[in-house]
Tab-separated table of C-alpha atoms and ligand atoms in Angstrom:
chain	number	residue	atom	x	y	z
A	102	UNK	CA	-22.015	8.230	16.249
A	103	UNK	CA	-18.513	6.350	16.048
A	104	UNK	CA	-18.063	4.481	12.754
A	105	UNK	CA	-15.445	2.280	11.514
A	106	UNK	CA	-14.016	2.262	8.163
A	107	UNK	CA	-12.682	-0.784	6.907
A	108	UNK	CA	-11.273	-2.081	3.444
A	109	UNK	CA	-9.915	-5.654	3.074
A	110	UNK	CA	-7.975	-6.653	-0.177
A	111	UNK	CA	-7.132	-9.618	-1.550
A	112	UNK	CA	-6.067	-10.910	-4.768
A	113	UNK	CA	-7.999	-14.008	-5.259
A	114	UNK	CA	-7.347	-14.515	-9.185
A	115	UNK	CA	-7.067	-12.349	-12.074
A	116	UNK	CA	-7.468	-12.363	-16.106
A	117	UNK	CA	-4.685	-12.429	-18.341
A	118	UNK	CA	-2.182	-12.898	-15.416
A	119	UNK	CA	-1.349	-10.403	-12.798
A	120	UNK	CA	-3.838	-8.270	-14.756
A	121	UNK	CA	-7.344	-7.277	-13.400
A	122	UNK	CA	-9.966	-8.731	-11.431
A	123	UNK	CA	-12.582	-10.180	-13.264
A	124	UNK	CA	-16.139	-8.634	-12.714
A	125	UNK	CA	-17.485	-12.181	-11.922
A	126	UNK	CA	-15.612	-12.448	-8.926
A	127	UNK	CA	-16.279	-8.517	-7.973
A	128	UNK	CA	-20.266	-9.887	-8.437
A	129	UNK	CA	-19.622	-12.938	-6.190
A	130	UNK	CA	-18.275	-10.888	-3.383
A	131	UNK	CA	-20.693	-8.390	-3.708
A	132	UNK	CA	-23.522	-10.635	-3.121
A	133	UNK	CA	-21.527	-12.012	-0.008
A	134	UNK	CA	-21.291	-8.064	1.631
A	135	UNK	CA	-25.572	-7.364	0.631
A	136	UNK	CA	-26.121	-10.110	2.924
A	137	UNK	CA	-23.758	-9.193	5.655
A	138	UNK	CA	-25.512	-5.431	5.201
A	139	UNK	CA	-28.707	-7.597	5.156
A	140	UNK	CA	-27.858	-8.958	7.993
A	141	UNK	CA	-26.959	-5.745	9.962
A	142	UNK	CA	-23.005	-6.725	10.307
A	143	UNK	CA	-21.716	-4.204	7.940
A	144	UNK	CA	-23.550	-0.708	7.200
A	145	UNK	CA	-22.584	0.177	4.027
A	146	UNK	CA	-20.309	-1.162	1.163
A	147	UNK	CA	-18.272	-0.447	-1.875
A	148	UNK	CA	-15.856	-2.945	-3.959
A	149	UNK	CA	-13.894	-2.061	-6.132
A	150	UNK	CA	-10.355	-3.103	-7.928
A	151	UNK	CA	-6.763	-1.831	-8.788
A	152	UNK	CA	-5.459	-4.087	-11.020
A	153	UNK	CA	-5.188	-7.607	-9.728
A	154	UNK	CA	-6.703	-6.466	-5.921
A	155	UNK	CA	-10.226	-7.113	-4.643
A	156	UNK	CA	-11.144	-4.076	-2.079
A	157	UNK	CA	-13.900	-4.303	0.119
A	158	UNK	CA	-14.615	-0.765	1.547
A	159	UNK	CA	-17.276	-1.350	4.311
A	160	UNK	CA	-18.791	0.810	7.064
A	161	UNK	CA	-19.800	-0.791	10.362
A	162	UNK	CA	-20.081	0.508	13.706
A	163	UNK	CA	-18.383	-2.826	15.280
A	164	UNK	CA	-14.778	-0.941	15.802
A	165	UNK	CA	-11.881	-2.590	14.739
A	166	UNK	CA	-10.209	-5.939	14.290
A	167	UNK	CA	-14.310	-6.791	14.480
A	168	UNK	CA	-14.277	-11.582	13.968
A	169	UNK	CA	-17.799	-10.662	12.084
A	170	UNK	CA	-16.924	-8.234	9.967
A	171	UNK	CA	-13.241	-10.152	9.203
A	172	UNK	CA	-15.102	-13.166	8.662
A	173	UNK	CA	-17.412	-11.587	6.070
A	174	UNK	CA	-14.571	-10.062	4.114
A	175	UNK	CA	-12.758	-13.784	4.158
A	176	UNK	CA	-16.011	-15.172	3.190
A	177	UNK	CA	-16.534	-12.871	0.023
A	178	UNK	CA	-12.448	-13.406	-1.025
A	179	UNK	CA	-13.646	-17.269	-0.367
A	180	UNK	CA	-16.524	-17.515	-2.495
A	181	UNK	CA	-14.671	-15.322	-5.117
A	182	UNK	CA	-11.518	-18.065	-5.296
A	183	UNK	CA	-14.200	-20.411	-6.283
A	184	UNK	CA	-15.202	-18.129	-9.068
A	185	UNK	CA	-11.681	-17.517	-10.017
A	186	UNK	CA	-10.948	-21.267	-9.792
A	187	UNK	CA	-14.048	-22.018	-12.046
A	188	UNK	CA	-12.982	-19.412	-14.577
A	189	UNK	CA	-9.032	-20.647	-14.491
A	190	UNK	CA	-7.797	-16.874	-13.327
A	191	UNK	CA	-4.514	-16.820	-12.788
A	192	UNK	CA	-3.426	-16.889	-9.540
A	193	UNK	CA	-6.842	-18.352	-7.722
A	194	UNK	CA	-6.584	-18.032	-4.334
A	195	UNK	CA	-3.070	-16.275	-3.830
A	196	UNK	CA	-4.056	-14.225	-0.619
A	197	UNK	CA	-5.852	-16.785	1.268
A	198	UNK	CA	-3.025	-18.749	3.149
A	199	UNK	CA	-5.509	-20.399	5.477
A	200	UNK	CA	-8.600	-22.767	4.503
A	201	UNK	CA	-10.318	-22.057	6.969
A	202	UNK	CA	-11.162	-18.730	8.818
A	203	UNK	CA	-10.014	-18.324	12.283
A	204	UNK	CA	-11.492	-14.969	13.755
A	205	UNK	CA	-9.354	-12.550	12.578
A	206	UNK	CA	-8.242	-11.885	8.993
A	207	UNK	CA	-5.046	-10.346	9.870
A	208	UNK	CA	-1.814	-12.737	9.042
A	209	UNK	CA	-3.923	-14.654	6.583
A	210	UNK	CA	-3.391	-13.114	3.529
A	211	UNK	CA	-5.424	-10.314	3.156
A	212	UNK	CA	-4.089	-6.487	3.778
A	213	UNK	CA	-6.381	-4.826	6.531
A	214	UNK	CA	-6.643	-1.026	6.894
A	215	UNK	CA	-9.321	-0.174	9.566
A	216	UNK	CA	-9.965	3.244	11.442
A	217	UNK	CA	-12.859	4.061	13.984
A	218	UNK	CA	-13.567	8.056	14.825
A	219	UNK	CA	-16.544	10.138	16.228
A	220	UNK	CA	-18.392	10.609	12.716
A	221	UNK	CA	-18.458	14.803	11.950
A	222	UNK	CA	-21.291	16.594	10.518
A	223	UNK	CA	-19.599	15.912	7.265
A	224	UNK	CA	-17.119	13.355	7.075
A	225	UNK	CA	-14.783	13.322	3.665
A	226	UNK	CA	-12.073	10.922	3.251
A	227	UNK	CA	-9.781	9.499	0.615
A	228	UNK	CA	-8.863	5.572	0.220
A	229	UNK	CA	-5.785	5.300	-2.010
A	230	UNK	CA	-4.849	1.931	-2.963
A	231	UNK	CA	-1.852	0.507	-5.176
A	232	UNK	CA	-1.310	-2.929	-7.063
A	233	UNK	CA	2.079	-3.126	-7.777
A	234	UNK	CA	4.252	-1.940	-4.503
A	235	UNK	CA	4.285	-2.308	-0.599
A	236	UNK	CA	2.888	-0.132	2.082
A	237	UNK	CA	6.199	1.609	2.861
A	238	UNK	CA	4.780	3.548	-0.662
A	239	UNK	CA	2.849	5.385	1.150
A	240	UNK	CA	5.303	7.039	3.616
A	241	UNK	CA	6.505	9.711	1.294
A	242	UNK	CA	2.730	10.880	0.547
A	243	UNK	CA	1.804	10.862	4.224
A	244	UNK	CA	4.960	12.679	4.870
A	245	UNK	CA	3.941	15.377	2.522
A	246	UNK	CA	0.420	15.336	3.265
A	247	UNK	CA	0.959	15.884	7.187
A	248	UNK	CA	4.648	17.052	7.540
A	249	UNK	CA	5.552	19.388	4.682
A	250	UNK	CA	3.960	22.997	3.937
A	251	UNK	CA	4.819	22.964	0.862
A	252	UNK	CA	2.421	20.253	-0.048
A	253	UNK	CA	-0.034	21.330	2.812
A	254	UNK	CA	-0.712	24.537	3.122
A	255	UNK	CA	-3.345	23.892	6.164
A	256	UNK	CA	0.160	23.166	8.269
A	257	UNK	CA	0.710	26.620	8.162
A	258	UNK	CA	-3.047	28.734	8.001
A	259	UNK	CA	-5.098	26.010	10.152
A	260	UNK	CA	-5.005	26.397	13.592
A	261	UNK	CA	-6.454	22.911	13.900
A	262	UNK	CA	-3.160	21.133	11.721
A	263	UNK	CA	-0.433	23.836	12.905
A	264	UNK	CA	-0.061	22.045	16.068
A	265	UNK	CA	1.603	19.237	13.895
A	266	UNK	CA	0.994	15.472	13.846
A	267	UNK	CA	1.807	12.502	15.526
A	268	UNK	CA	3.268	9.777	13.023
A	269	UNK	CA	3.438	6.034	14.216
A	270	UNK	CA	6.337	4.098	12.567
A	271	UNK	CA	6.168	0.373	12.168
A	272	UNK	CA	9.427	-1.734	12.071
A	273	UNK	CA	8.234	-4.453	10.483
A	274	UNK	CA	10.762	-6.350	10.781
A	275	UNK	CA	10.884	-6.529	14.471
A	276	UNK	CA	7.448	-5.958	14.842
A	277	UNK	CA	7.779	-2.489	17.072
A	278	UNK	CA	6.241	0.636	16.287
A	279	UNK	CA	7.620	4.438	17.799
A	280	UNK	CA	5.516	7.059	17.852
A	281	UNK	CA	7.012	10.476	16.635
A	282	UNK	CA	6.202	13.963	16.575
A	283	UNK	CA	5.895	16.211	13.402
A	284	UNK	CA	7.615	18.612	13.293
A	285	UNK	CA	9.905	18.635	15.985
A	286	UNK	CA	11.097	15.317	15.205
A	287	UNK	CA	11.085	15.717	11.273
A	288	UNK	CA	14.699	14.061	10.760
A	289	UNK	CA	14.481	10.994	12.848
A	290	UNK	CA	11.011	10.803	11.040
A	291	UNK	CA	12.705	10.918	7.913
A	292	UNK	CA	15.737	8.859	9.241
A	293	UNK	CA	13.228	5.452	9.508
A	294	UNK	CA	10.636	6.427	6.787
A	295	UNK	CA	13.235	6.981	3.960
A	296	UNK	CA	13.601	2.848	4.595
A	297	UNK	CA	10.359	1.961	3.476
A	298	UNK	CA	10.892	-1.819	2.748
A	299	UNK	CA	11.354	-1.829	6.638
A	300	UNK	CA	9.706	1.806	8.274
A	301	UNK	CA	6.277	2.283	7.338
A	302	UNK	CA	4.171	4.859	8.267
A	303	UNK	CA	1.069	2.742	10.093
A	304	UNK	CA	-0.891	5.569	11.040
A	305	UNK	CA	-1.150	9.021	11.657
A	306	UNK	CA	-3.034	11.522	14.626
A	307	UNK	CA	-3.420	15.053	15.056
A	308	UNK	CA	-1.191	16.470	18.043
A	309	UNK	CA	-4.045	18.839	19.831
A	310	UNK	CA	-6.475	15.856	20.132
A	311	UNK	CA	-5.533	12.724	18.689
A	312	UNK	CA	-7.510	11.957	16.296
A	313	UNK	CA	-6.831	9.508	14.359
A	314	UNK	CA	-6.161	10.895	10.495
A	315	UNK	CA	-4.904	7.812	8.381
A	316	UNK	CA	-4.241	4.004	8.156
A	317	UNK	CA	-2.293	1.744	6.146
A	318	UNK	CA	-2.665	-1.815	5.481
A	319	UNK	CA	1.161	-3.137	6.841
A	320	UNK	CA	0.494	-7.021	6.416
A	321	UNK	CA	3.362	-7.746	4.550
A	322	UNK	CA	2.672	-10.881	2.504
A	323	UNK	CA	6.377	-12.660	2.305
A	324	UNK	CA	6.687	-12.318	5.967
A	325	UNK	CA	3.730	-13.785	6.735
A	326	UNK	CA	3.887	-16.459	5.178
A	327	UNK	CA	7.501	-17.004	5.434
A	328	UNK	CA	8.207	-17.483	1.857
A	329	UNK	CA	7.426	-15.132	-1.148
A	330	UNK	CA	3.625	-15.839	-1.689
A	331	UNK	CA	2.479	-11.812	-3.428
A	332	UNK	CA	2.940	-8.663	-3.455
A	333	UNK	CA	1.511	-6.916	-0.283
A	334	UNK	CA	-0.254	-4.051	-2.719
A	335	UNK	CA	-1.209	-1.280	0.096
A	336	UNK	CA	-4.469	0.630	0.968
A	337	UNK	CA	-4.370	4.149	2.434
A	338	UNK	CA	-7.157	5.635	4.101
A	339	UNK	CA	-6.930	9.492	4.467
A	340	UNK	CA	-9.820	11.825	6.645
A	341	UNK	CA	-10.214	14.955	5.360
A	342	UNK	CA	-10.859	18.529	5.977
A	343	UNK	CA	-11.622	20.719	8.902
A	344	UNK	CA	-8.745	20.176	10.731
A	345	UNK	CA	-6.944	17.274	7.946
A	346	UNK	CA	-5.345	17.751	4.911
A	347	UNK	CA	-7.888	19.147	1.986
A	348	UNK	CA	-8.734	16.989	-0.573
A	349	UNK	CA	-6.656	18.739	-2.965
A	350	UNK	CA	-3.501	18.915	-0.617
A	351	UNK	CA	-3.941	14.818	-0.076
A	352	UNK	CA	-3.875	14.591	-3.759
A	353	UNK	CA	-1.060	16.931	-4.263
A	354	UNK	CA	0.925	14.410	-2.323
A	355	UNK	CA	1.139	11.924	-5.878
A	356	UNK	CA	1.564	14.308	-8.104
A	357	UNK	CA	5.154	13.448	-8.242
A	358	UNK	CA	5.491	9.653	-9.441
A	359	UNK	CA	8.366	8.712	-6.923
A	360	UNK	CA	9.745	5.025	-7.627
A	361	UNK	CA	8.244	2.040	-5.399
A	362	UNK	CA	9.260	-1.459	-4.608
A	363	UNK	CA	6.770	-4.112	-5.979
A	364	UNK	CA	6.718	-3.920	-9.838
A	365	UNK	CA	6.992	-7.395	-11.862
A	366	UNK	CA	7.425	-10.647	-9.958
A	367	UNK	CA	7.663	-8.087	-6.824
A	368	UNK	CA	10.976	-7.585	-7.794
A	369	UNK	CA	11.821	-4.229	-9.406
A	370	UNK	CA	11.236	-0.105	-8.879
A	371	UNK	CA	8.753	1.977	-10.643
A	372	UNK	CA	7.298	4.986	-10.677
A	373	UNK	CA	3.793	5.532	-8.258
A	374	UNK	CA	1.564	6.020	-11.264
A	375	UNK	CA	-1.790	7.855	-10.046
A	376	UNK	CA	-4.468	6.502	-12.308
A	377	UNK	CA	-8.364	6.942	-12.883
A	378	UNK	CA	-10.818	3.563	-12.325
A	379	UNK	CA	-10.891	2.372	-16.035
A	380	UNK	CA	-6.734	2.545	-16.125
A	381	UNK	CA	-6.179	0.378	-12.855
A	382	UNK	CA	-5.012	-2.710	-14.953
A	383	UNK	CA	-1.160	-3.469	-15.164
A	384	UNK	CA	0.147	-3.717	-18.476
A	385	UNK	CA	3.426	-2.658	-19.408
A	386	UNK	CA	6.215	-5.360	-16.815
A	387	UNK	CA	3.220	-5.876	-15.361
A	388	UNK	CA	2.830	-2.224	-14.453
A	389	UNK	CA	4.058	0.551	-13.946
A	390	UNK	CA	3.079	0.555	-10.403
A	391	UNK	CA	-0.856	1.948	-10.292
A	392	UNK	CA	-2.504	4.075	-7.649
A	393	UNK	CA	-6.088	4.571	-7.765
A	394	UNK	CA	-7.933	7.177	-5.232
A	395	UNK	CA	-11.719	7.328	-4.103
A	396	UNK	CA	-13.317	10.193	-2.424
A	397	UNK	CA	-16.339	9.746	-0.267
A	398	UNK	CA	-18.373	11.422	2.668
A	399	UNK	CA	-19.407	9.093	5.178
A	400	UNK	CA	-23.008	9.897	7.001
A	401	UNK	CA	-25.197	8.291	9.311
A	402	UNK	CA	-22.546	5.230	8.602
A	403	UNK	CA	-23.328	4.713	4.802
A	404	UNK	CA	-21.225	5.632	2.336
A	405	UNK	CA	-21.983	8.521	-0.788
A	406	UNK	CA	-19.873	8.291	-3.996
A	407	UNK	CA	-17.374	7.703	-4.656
A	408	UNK	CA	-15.341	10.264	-6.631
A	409	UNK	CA	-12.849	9.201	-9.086
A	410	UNK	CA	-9.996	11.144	-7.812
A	411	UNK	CA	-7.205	10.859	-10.454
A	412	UNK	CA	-9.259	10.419	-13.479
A	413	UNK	CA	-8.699	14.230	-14.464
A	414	UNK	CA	-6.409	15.871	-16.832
A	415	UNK	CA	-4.729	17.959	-13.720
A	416	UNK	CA	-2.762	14.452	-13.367
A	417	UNK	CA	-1.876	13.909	-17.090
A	418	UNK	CA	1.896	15.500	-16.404
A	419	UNK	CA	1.906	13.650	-13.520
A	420	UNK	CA	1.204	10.624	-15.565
A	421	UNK	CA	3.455	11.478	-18.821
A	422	UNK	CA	6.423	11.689	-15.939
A	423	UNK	CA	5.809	8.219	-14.831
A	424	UNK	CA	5.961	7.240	-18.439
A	425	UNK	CA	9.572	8.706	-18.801
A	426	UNK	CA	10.766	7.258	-15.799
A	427	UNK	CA	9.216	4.125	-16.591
A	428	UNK	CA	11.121	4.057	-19.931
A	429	UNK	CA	14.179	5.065	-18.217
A	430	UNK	CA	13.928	2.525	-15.661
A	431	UNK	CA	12.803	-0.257	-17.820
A	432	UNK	CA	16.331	0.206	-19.952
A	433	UNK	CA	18.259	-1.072	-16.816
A	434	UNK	CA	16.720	-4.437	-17.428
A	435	UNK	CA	18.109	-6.667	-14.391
A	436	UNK	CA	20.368	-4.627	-13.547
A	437	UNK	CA	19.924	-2.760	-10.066
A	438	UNK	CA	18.522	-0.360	-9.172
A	439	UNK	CA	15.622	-1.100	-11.351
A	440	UNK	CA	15.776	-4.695	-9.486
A	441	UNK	CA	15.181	-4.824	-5.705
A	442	UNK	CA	18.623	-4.933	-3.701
A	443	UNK	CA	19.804	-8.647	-2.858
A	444	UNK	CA	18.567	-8.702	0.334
A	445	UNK	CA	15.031	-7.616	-1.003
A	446	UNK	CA	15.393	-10.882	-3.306
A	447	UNK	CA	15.146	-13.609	-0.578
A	448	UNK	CA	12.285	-15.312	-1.720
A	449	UNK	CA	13.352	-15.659	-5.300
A	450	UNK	CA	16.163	-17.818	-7.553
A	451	UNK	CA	18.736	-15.492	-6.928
A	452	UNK	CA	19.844	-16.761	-3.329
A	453	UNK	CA	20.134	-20.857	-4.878
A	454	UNK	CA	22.211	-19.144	-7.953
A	455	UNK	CA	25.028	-18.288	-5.442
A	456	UNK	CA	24.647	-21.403	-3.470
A	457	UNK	CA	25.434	-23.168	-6.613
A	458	UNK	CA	28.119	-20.716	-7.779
A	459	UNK	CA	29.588	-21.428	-4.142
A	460	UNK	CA	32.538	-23.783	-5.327
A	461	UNK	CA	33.001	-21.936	-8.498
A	462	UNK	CA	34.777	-18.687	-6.765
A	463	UNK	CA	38.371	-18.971	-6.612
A	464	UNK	CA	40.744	-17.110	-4.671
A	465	UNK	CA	41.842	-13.825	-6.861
A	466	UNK	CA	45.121	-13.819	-6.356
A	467	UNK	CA	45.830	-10.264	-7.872
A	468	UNK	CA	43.288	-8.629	-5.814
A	469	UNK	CA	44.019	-7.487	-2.257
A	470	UNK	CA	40.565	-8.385	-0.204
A	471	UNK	CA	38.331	-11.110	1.404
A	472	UNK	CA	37.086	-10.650	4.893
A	473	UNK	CA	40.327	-9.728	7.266
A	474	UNK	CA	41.347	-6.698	4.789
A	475	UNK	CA	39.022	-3.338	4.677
A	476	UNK	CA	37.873	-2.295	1.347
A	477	UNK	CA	39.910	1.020	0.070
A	478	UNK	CA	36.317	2.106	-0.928
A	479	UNK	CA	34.939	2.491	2.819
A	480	UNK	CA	36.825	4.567	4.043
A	481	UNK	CA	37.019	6.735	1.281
A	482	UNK	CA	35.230	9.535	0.324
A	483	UNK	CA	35.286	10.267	-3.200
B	161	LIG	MG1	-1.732	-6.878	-6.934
């Protein structure tokens, strides 16, 4: 039978400030996905939370982009702002840029990551999702995951995965995606994905028959909207297995923290922190950026587990890392490159701060420079 995966996140309100969901909004939305499962729309669901995100994992057989199944995942996020709003969470309503639902939740707020495939006798896959960062977080997992045999050893030993993959790169800013193929085309991979404010990985397909092997929610927030309204935190969905990456070679992908956009006020880098359930609640800035990871088999449609992926000593280096770098980082204070780049900062104070400076700048008359002479420093090499 073809199923469809879906998870739709939101963050609708939280305690304590960008903190964690609170259960009576989990409880609100919960009710909201029985009935839809009730109702036949959705087959199975599971919601869960990484810090302040609401994710609805749901099984359907309606395909993707599906009005119904949108419209019940805006309905739950709905009901749960009125929770949130009751309760004074901080935050209430943050996602939802619309009032009113308009048959497809995409470019209203929530992040979407969908995927329909031929369900297999046994059907494992991962969902990894993040509060604290942007989608482009994901590209250097997915690169190791399905490009690198040093992460993946089924690249080399199964015949299935040694034909390579097929990676599809979103430009996000001009809305165009190129597909590429792995590994011929490692380098100009690497070329677009090593920008991942603007080249993210969207999905991924194995060369011999392409099927489909991952998604990522790319709905970035601040361009939506056109102003700086949240951090787009990112869901990964990974199939596993027979032909994918193992379970344990997915997970081997974060086992190095590597430093992501998206940590406090959206505005700083962190380390990728891969957490269990109970630690998926930013503290320290408002982080470090968290990664949670669910394993489950899909059959007949429904869903069975989850499994609590990280919450296991083999991640506690892993962990104590991200620690160190987050102390490291954290000493730079505003200074860059714990702080996004300027042109990363659009949405905030800093662009009015030079506006006003504007008339302050005087001509340095000491200093060769401006716009008509070159800078010694580009053309030279040390
Ligand atoms: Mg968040």
């Amino acid at each position: 039978m073809k199923v469809t995966i879906s998870v739709i996140k939101a963050d609708i309100g939280s305690l304590a400030g960008h903190h964690v969901t609170h259960p009576d909004t989990m409880a609100v939305a919960s009710k909201v996905l029985s009935q839809a499962k009730k109702d036949g729309i959705i087959g199975d669901f599971y919601i869960t939370n990484v810090g302040d995100d609401m994710e609805l994992i749901m099984t359907h057989t309606r395909g993707v982009y599906d009005s119904k199944v949108h419209e019940v995942a805006w309905n739950a996020f709905k009901e749960a702002t009125k929770v949130a709003q009751e309760l004074g969470l901080y935050a209430a309503g943050q996602d939802l840029l619309s009032d009113s639902f308009s048959g497809n939740i995409r470019g209203m707020g929530p992040g979407v990551a969908e995927m329909e495939f031929e369900e297999r006798k046994s059907e494992p896959i991962a969902i990894f999702m993040a509060d604290k960062t942007e989608p482009g977080a994901f590209n250097l997992p997915v690169y190791k995951m399905f490009a690198d045999p040093f992460n993946t050893a089924g690249l080399v030993i199964d015949p299935l995965m040694h034909v390579g993959f097929n990676f599809e790169i979103l430009d996000v800013y001009e809305g165009e995606s190129v597909t590429l193929s792995s590994p011929e085309e490692l380098y100009d991979i690497l070329a677009l994905i090593g920008t991942p404010s603007r080249y993210i990985v969207r999905k991924v397909f194995r060369r011999g028959d392409d099927e489909q092997a991952t998604v990522v929610t790319v709905d970035r927030l601040n361009l939506i909207a056109g102003k700086y309204v949240g951090k787009d935190d990112p869901v990964l969905i990974v199939r596993l297995q027979h032909g994918f990456p193992a379970l344990g070679e997915a997970l081997e992908a974060f086992s190095f923290p590597h430093l992501v956009a998206g940590w406090m006020r959206g505005s700083h880098y962190g380390p990728l922190m891969p957490v269990s359930q109970r630690d998926a609640r930013a503290t320290r800035f408002d982080g470090p950026p968290r990664l949670i990871g669910l394993g489950f088999n899909i059959k007949d449609g429904k869903l069975v587990g989850p499994s609590d992926l990280f919450d296991d000593p083999a991640f506690d280096e892993t962990r104590r890392t991200a620690n160190i770098v987050t102390e490291y980082m954290r000493r730079h204070g505003p200074f860059m490159p714990h702080r996004l780049e300027p042109s990363e900062m659009e949405y905030t104070t800093l662009p009015k701060i030079m506006e006003r400076l504007k008339g302050r700048f005087k001509k340095a008359e000491d200093v060769k420079g401006g716009k008509e002479s070159k800078h010694v420093n580009e053309t030279s090499s040390d």
